[in-house]
Short mmCIF file of C-alpha atoms in Angstrom, two decimals:
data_model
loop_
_atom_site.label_atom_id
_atom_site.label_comp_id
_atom_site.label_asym_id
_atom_site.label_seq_id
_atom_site.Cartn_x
_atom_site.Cartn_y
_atom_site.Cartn_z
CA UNK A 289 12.69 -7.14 -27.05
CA UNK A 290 13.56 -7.55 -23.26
CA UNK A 291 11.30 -4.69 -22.76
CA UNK A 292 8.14 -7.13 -24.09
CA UNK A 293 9.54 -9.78 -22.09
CA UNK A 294 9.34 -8.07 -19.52
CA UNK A 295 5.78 -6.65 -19.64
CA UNK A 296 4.73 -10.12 -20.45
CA UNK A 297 6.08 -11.56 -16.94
CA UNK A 298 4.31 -8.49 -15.17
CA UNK A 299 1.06 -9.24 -17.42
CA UNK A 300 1.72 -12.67 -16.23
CA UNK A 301 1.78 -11.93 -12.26
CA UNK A 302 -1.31 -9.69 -12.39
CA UNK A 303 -2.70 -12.74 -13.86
CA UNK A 304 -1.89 -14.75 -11.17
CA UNK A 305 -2.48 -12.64 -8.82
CA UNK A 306 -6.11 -11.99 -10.29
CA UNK A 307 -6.48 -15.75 -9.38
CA UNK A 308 -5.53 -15.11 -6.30
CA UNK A 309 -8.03 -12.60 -5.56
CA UNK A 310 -10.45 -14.72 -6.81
CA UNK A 311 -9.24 -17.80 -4.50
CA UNK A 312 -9.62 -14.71 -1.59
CA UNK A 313 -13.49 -14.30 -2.64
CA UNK A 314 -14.40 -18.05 -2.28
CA UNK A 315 -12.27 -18.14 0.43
CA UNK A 316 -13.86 -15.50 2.18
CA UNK A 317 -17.75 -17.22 1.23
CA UNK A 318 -16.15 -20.81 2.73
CA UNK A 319 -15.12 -19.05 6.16
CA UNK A 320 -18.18 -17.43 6.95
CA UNK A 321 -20.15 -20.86 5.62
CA UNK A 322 -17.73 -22.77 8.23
CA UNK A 323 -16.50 -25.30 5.52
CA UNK A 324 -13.28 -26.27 7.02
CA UNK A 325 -12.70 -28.99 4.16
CA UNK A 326 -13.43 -26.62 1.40
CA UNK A 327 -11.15 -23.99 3.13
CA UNK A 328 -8.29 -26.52 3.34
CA UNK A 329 -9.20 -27.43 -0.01
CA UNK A 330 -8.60 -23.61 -0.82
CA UNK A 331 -5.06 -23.33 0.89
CA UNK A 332 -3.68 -26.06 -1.31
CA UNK A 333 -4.78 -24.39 -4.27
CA UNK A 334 -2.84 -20.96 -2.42
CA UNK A 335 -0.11 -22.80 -2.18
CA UNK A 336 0.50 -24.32 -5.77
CA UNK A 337 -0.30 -20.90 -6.79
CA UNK A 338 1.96 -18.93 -4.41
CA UNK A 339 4.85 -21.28 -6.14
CA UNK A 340 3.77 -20.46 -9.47
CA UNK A 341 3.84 -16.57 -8.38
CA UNK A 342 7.00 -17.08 -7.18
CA UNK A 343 8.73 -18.94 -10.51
CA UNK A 344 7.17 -15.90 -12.31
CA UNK A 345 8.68 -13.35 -10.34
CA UNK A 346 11.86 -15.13 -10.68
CA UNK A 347 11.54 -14.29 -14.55
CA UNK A 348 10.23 -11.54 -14.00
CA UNK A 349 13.42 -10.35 -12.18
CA UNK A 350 15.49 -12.17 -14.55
CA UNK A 351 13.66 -9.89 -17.39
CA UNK A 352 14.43 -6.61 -15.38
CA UNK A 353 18.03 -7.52 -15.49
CA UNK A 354 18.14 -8.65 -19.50
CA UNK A 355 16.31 -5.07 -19.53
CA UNK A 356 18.98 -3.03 -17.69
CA UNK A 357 21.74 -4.50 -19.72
CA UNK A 358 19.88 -4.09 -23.10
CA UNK A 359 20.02 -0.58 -22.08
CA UNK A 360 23.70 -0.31 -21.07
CA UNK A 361 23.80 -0.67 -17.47
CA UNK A 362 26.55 -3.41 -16.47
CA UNK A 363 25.91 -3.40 -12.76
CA UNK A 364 23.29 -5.68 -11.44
CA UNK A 365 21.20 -3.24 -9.69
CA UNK A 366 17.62 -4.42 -8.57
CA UNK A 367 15.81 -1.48 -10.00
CA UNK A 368 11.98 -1.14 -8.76
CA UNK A 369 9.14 -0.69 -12.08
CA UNK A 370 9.17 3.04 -11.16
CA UNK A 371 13.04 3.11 -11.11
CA UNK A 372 12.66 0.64 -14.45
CA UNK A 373 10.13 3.14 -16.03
CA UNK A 374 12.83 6.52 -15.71
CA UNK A 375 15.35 4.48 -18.31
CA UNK A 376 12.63 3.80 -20.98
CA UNK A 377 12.59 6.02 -23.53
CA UNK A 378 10.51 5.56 -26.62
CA UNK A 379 6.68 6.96 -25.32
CA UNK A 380 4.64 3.80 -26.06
CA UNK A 381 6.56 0.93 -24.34
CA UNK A 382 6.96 3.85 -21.20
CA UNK A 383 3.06 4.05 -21.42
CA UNK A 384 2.96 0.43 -21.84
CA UNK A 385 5.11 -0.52 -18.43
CA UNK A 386 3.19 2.28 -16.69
CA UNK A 387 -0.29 0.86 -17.23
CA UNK A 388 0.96 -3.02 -16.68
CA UNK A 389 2.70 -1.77 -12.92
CA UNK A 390 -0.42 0.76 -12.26
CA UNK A 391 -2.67 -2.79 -12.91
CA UNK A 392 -0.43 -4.97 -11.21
CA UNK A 393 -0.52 -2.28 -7.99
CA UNK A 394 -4.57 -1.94 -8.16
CA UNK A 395 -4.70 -6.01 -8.33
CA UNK A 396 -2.05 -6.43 -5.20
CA UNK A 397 -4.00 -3.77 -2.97
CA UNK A 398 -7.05 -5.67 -3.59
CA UNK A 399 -5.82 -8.96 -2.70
CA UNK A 400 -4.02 -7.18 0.44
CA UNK A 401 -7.56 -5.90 1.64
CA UNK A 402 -9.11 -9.08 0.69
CA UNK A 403 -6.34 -11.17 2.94
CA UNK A 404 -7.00 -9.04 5.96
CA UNK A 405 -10.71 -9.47 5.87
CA UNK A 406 -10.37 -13.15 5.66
CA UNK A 407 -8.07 -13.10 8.52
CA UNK A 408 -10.81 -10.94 10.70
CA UNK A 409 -13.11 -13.25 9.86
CA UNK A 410 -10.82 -16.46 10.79
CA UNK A 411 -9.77 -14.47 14.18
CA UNK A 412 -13.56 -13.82 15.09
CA UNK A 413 -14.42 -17.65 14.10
CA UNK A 414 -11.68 -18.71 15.99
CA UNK A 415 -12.57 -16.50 18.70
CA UNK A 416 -16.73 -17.23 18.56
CA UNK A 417 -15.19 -21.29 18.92
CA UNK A 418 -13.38 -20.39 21.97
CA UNK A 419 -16.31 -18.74 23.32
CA UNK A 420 -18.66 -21.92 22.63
CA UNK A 421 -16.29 -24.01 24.34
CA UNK A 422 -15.92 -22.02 27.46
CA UNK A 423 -19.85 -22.52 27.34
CA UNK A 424 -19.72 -26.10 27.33
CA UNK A 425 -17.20 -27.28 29.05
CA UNK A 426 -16.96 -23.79 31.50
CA UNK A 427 -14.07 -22.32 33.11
CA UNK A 428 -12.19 -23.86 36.23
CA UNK A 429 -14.71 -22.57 39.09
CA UNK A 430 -14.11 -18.92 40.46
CA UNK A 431 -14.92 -18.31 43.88
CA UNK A 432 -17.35 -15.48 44.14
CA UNK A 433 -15.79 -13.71 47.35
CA UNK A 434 -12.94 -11.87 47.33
CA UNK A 435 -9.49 -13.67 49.18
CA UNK A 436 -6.26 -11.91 49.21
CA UNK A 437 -3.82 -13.21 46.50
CA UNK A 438 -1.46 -14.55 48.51
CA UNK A 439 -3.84 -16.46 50.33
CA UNK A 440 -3.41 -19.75 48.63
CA UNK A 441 -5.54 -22.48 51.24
CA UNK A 442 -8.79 -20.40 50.28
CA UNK A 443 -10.90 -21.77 47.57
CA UNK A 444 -10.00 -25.06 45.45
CA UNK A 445 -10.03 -24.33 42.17
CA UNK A 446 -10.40 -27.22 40.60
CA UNK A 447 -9.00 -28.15 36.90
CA UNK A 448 -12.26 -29.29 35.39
CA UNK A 449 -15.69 -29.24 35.86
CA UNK A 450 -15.54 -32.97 37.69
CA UNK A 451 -14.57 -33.31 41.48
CA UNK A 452 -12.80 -36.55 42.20
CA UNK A 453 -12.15 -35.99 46.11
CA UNK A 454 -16.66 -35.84 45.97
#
């Protein structure tokens, strides 16, 4: 019985993280669209999630530990699924706890891949808005000509592109 309850909770957490994934995917479409209220819009929904993910692995821990007692073991050792896996012992339910941590691995390293690509893309957003706005507005002027360094009377370099002493 704590065996089920456990799979359950991990059946539970791919689940969640499967929404996550899919959160990722839109997430990834509103970036490169440049929908800053849908992407806010997205975070939010993250973030309610992210708590839910973290109230299941809460049970899912507190399974694991009903688990390791049902099986004997009085210490309160926090035991990894392949660690978990080596004290099952009837065939089926060591099948079943494979396939649910095998799923729930494939499912994270997706959503890792899809996390960095949307942070790529919000780096080279952020970076193509920095770009504009040295276009528009321009860097304080450079003087063309080379001055030594520590010759600090050559060349005003002004703060902005306006020139109040004009």
């Amino acid at each position: 019985m704590p065996l089920t309850t456990l799979i359950e909770s991990l059946e539970r957490l791919d689940e969640a993280h499967l929404r996550m994934l899919d959160l990722a995917g839109i997430k990834k479409q509103t970036i490169m669209d440049n929908k800053v209220n849908g992407l806010i819009d997205i975070m939010n929904q993250e973030s309610k999630l992210m708590k839910q993910i973290g109230q299941l692995e809460t049970a899912r821990s507190e399974a694991a530990y009903a688990y390791i007692q049902s099986v004997g073991i009085r210490s309160n050792l926090q035991l990894n699924l392949t660690e978990l896996t080596r004290l099952v012992f009837d065939p089926e339910d060591k099948v079943r706890l494979q396939h649910i941590q095998q799923k729930l691995s494939d499912t994270l390293h997706r959503l890792k891949h899809a996390n960095d690509l949307n942070q790529k893309l919000i780096e080279q957003s952020l970076s193509f808005i920095d770009y504009s706005l040295d276009l528009l507005v321009g860097r304080p002027n450079q003087e063309f000509t080379y001055h030594h360094p520590s010759d600090k009377s050559s060349g005003s370099a002004r703060p902005g592109i306006f020139d109040a002493r004009g």
